[in-house]
Structure formats: C-alpha cells, structure tokens
PDB file of C-alpha atoms and ligand atoms in Angstrom:
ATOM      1  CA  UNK A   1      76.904  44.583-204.517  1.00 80.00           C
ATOM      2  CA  UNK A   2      76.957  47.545-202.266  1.00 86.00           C
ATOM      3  CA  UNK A   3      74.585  46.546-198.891  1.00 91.00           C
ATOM      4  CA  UNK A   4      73.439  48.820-196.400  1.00 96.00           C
ATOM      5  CA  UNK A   5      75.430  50.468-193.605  1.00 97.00           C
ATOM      6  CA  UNK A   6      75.032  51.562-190.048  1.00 97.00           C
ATOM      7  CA  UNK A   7      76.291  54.508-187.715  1.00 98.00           C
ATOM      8  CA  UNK A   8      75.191  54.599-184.045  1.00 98.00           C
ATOM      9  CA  UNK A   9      72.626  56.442-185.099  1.00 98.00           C
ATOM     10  CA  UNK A  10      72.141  56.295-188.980  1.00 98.00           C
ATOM     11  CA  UNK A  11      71.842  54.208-191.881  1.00 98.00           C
ATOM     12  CA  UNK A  12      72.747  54.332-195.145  1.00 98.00           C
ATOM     13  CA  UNK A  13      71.355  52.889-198.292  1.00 97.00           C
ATOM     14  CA  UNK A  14      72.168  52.807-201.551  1.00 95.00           C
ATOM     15  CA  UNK A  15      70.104  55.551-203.417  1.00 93.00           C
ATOM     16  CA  UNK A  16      66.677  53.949-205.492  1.00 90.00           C
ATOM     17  CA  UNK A  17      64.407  55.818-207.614  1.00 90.00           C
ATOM     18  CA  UNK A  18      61.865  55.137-204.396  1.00 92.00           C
ATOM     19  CA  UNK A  19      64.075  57.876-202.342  1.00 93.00           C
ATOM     20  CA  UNK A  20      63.744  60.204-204.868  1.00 93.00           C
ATOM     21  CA  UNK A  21      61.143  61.856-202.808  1.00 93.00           C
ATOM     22  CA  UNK A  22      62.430  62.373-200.085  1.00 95.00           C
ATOM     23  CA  UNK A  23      66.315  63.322-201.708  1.00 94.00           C
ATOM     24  CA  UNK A  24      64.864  65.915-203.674  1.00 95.00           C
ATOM     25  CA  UNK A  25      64.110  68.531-200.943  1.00 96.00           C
ATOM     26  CA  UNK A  26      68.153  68.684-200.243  1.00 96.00           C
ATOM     27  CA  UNK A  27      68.407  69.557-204.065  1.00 96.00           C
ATOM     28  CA  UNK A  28      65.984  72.498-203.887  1.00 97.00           C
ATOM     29  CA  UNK A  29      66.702  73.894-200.044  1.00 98.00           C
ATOM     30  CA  UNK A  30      68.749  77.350-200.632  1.00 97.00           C
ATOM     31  CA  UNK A  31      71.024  76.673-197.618  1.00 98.00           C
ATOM     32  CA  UNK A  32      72.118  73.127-198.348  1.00 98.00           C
ATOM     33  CA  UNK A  33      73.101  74.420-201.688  1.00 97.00           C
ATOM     34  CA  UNK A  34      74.663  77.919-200.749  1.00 97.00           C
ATOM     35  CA  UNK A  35      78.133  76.371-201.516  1.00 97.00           C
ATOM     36  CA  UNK A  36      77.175  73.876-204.484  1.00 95.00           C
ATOM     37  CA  UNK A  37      75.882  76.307-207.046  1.00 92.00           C
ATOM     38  CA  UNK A  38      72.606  77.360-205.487  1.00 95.00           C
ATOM     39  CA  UNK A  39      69.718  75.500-205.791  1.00 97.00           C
ATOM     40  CA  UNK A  40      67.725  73.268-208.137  1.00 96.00           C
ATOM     41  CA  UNK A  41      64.318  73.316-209.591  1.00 96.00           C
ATOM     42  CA  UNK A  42      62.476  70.054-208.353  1.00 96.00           C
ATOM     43  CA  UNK A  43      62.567  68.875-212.343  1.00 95.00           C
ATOM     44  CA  UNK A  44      66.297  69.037-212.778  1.00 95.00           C
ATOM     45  CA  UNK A  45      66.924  67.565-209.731  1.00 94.00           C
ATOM     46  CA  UNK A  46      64.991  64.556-210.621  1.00 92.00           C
ATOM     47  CA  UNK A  47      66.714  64.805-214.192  1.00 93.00           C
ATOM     48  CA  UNK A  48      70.163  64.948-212.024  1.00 89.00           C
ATOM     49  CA  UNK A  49      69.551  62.026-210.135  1.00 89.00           C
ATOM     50  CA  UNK A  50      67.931  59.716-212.660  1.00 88.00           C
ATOM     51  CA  UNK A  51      71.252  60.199-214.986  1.00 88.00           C
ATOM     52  CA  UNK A  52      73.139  59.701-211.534  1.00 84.00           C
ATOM     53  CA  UNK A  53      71.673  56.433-211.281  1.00 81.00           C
ATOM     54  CA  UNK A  54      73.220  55.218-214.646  1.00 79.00           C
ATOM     55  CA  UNK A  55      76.802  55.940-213.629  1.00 79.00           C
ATOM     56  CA  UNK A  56      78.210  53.032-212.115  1.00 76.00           C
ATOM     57  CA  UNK A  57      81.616  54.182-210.894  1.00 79.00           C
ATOM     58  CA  UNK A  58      79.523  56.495-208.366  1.00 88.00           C
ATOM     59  CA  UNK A  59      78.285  55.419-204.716  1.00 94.00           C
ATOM     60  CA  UNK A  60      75.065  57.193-203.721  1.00 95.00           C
ATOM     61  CA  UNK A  61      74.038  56.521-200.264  1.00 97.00           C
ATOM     62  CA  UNK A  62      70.964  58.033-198.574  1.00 97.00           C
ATOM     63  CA  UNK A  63      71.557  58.342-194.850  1.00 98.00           C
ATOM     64  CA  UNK A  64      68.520  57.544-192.528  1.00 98.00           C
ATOM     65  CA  UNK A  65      67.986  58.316-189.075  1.00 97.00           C
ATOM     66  CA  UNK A  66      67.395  54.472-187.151  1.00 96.00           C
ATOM     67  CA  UNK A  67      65.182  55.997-185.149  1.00 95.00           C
ATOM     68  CA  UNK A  68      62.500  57.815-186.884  1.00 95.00           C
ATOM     69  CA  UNK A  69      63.808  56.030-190.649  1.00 94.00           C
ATOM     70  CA  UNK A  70      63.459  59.799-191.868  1.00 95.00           C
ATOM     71  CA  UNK A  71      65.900  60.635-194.538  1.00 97.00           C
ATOM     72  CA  UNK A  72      68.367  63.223-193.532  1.00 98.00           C
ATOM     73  CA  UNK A  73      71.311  63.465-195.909  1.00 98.00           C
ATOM     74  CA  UNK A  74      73.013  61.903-199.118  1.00 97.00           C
ATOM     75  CA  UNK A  75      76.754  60.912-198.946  1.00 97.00           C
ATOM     76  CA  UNK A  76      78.678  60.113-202.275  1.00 96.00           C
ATOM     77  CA  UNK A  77      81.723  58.266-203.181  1.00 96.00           C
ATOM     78  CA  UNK A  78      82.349  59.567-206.985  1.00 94.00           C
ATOM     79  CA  UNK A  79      85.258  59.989-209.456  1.00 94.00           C
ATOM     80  CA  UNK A  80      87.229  63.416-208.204  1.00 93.00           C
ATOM     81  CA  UNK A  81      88.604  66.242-210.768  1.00 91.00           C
ATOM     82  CA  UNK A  82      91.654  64.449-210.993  1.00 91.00           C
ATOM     83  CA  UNK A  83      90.690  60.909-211.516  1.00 87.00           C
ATOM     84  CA  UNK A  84      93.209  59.016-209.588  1.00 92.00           C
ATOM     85  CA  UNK A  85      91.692  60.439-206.361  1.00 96.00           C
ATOM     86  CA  UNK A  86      87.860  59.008-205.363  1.00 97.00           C
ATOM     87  CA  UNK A  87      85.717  62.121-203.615  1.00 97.00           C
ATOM     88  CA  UNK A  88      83.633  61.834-200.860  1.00 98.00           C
ATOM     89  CA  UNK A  89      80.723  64.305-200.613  1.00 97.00           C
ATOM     90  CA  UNK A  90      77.863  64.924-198.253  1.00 98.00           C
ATOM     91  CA  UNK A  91      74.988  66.936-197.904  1.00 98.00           C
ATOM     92  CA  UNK A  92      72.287  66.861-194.845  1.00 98.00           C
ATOM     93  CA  UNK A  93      69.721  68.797-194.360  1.00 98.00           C
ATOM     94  CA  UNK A  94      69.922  72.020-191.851  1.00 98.00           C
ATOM     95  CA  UNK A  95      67.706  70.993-188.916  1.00 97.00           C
ATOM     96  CA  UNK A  96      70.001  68.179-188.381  1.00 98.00           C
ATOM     97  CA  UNK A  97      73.193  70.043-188.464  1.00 98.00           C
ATOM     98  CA  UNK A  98      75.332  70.822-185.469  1.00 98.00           C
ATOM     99  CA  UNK A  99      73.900  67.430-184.063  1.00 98.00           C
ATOM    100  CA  UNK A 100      77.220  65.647-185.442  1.00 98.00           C
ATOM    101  CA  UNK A 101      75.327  62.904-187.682  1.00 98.00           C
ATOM    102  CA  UNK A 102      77.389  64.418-190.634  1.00 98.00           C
ATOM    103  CA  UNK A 103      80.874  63.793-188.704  1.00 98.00           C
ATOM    104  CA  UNK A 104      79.328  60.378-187.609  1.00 98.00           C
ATOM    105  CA  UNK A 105      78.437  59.399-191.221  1.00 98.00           C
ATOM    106  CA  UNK A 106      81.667  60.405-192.856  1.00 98.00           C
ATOM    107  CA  UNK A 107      83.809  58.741-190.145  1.00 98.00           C
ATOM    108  CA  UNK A 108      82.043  55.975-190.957  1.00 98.00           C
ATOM    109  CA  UNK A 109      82.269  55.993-194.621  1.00 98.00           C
ATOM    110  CA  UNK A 110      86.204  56.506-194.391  1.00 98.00           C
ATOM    111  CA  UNK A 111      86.511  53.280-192.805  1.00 98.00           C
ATOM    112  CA  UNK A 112      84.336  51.646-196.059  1.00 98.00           C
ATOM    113  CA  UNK A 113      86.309  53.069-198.438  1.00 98.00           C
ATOM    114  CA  UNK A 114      89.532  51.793-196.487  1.00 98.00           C
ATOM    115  CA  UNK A 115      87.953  48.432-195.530  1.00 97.00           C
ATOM    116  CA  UNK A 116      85.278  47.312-198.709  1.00 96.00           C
ATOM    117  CA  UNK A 117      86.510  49.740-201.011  1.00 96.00           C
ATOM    118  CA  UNK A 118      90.955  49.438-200.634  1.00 97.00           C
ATOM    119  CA  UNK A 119      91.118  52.739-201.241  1.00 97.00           C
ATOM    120  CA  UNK A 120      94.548  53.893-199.777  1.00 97.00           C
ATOM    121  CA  UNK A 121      93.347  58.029-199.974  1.00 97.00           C
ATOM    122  CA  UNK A 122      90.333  60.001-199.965  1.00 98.00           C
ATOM    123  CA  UNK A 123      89.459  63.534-201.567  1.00 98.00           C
ATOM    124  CA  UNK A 124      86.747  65.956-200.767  1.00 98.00           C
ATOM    125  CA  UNK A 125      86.277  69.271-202.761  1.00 97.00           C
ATOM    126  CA  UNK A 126      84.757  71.949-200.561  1.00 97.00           C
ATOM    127  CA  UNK A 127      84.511  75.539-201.097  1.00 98.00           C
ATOM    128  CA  UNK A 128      86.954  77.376-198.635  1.00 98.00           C
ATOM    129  CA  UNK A 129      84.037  79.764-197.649  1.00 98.00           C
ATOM    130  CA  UNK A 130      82.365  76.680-196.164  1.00 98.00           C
ATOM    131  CA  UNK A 131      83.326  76.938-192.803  1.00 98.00           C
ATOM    132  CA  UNK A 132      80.900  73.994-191.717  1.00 98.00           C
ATOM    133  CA  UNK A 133      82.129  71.490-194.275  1.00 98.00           C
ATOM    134  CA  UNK A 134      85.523  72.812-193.830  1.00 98.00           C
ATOM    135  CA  UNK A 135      85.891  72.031-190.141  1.00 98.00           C
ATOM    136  CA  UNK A 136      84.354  69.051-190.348  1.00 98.00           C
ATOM    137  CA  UNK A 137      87.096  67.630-192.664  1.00 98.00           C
ATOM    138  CA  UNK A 138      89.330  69.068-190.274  1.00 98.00           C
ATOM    139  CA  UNK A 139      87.238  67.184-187.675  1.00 98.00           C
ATOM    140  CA  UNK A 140      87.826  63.736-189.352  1.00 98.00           C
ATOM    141  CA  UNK A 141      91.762  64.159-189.771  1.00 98.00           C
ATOM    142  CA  UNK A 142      91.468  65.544-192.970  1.00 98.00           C
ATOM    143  CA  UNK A 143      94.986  67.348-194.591  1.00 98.00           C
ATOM    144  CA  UNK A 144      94.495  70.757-196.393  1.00 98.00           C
ATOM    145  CA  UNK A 145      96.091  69.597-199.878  1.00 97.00           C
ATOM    146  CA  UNK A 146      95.563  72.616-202.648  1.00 97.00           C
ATOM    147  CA  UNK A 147      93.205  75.885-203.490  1.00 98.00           C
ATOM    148  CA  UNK A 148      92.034  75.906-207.076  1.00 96.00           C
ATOM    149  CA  UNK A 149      89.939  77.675-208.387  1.00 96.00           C
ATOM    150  CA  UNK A 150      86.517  76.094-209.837  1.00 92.00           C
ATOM    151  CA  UNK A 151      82.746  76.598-210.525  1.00 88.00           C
ATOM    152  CA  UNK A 152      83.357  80.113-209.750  1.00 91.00           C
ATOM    153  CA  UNK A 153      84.956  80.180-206.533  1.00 95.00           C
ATOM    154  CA  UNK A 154      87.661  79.056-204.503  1.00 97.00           C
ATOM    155  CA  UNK A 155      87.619  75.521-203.607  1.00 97.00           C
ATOM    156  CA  UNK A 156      89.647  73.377-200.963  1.00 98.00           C
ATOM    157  CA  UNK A 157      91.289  70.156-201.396  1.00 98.00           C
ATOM    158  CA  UNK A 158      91.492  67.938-198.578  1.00 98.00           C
ATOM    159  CA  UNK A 159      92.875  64.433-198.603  1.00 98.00           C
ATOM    160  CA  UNK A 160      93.131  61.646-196.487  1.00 98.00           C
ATOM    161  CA  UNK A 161      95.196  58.799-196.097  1.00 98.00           C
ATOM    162  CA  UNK A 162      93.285  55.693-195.001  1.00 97.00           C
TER     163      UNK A 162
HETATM  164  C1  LIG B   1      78.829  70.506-194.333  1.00 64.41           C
HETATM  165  C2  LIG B   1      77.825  69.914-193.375  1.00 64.41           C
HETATM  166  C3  LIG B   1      77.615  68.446-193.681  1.00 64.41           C
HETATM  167  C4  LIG B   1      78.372  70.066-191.939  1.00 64.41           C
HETATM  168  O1  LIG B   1      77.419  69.596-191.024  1.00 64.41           O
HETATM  169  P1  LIG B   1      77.545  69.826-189.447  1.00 64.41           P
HETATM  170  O2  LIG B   1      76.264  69.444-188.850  1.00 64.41           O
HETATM  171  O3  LIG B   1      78.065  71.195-189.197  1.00 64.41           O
HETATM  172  O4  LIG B   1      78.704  68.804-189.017  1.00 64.41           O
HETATM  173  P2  LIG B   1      78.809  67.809-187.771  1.00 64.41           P
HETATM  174  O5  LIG B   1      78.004  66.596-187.979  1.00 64.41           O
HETATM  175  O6  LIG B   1      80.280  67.609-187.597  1.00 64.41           O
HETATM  176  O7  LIG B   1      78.216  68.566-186.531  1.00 64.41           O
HETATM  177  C5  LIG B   1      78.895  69.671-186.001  1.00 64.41           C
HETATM  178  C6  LIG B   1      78.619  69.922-184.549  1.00 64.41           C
HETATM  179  O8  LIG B   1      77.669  69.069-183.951  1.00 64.41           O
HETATM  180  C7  LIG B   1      77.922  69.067-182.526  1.00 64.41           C
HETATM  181  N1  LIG B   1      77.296  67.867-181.925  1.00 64.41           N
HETATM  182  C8  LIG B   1      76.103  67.873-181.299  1.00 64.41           C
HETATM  183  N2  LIG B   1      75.768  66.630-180.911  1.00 64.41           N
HETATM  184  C9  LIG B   1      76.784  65.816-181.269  1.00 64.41           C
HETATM  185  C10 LIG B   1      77.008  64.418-181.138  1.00 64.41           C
HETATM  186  N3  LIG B   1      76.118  63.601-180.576  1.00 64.41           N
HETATM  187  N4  LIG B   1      78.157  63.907-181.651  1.00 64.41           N
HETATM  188  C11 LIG B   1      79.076  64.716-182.217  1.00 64.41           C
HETATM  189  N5  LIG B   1      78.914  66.057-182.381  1.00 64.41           N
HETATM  190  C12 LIG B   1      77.763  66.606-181.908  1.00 64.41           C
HETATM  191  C13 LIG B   1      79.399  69.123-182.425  1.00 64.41           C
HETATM  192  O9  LIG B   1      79.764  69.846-181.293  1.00 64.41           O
HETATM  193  C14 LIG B   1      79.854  69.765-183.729  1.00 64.41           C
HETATM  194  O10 LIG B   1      80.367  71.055-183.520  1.00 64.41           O
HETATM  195  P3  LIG B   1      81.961  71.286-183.305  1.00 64.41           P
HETATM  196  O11 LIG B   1      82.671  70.522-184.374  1.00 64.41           O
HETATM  197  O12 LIG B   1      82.135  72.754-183.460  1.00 64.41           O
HETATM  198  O13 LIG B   1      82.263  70.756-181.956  1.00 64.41           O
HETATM  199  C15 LIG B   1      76.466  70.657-193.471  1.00 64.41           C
HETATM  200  O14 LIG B   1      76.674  72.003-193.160  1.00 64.41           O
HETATM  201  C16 LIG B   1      75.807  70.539-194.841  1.00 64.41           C
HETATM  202  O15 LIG B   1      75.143  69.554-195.163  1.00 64.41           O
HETATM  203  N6  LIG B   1      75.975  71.589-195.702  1.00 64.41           N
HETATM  204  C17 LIG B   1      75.333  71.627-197.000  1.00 64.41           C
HETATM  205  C18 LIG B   1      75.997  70.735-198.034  1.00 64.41           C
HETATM  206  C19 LIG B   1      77.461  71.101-198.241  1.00 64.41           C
HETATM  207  O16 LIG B   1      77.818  72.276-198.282  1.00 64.41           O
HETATM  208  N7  LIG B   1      78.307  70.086-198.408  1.00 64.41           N
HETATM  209  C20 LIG B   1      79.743  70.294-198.557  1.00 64.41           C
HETATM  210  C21 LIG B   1      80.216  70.108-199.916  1.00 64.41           C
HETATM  211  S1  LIG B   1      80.653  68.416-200.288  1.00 64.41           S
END
C-alpha cells in the first residue's frame, strides 16, 4: 500500500475521490494546461479522474502544502509510451510556481521510485516548448534522451538513472 510522503515543505497523498475538488481546478486552469492539450471542462475532468482511479499500475499523488494543507499540485508515476520506461509527471498550480515546491516534490519522488519503487530509470515526456518543465528536469539531473513527435507537437524525452 502506497502511504503518504513528505518534502520540507509538502505532502503528498495518494489521490481519493475526496480531492477531487480541489484537483479539478488544475484540470480546467488554461495555463497549467497550455502544454497538455489545453484545458478541460470540469465534467471530463471528473470523468478523467474517476477512470484514473481504476488503473492500478498508475501512482496519483496530490501534493499539499504542510503549512496551510491547501492542495497545490498532482504528481504521477504512470506507464510511459514505451512501456519498459515508468513516467513521472507533475502539474502545480501557477501562484505557486517559481517558489521551487515543484523541484522539491520531484526530487523527492525520484528517490521513491529508486528506494520503494526499484526502479533503476525514470522518464518524463514534456513538450520542448515548455521551458519551465524543461529546466526543471534539467534542474533534477535529468538527460535529454529523444524528440518525437506526439499529440501534435514536439515532445522531449528525458530520462534518469536512479
Ligand atoms: C512545469 C512546472 C511544474 C515548473 O514549475 P516551477 O515552479 O517553474 O519549478 P520549480 O519548483 O523548479 O521552481 C522554479 C524556481 O523557483 C525558484 N525558487 C524560489 N524559492 C525557492 C526555494 N525555496 N527552493 C528552490 N527554488 C526556489 C528557483 O529559483 C527556481 O528558478 P530557477 O530554476 O530558474 O533558479 C510548472 O510550470 C507547471 O506546473 N506547469 C504546468 C503543468 C506542466 O506543464 N507540466 C509538465 C508536463 S508533465
């Protein structure tokens, strides 16, 4: 069973249907979704993450700020493209960017997929007009693996080894 875990400043949670709530506004915000396909109506959204909830090879954490318990961002461990690679994604919401919870977060997830996990290599999937998403995975140590070409636009690979 997956438990919660902690940042300096954060926590994460496995995702319930009593977060829903407060996820869905990261579905429907225009700039959180500029580089994922633009964003939601509230009812697919919900659709989205009930069916999410069924797939049991996917992680879904909401990440919490300690201090004020607020939600702030989802992180994901999920099946990549190629399915001998697990993904990591991430999404926070854009008053608490530039603030580095999204660095702290995903350094922290790295070390659960390395430690709880035994994952030898991480993927994420960004697209390379990102700039924010793309430095970050810089940021963590992140290598620039392959360009391909998906979901209508150029996408980067980046791996890491663990
Ligand atoms: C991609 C995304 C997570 C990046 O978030 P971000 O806030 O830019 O990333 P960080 O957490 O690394 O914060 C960046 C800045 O915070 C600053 N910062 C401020 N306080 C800080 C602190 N206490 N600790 C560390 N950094 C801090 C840093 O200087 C850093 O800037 P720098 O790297 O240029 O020095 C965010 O833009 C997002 O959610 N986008 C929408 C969803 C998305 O596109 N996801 C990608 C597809 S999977």
């Amino acid at each position: 069973m997956i438990t919660n875990i902690a940042t300096e400043r954060c926590v994460l949670s496995p995702i319930s249907e009593s977060d829903f709530g407060e996820i869905i506004p990261l579905f429907t915000n225009n700039e959180v979704r500029r580089y994922l396909g633009g964003p939601l109506s509230v009812e697919w959204a919900f659709n989205r993450l009930n069916e999410s909830l069924l797939l049991n090879n996917d992680i879904r954490f909401v990440v919490r700020r300690r201090e004020t318990e607020k939600c702030i961002g989802l992180v994901f461990i999920t099946p990549h493209h190629n399915p001998a690679d697990s993904e990591i994604s991430y999404m926070f919401m854009p008053e608490y960017w530039g603030k580095g919870y999204a660095f702290e977060v995903v350094k922290r997830l790295l070390e659960f997929c390395r430690d709880e996990l035994k994952l030898a290599r991480v993927v994420s999937e960004t697209q390379t007009a990102n700039v924010r998403s793309c430095h970050l995975l810089e940021k963590l140590g992140y290598m620039l693996e392959s360009k391909v070409e998906r979901f209508g636009a150029e996408q980067s690979i980046y791996a890491k080894d663990l």
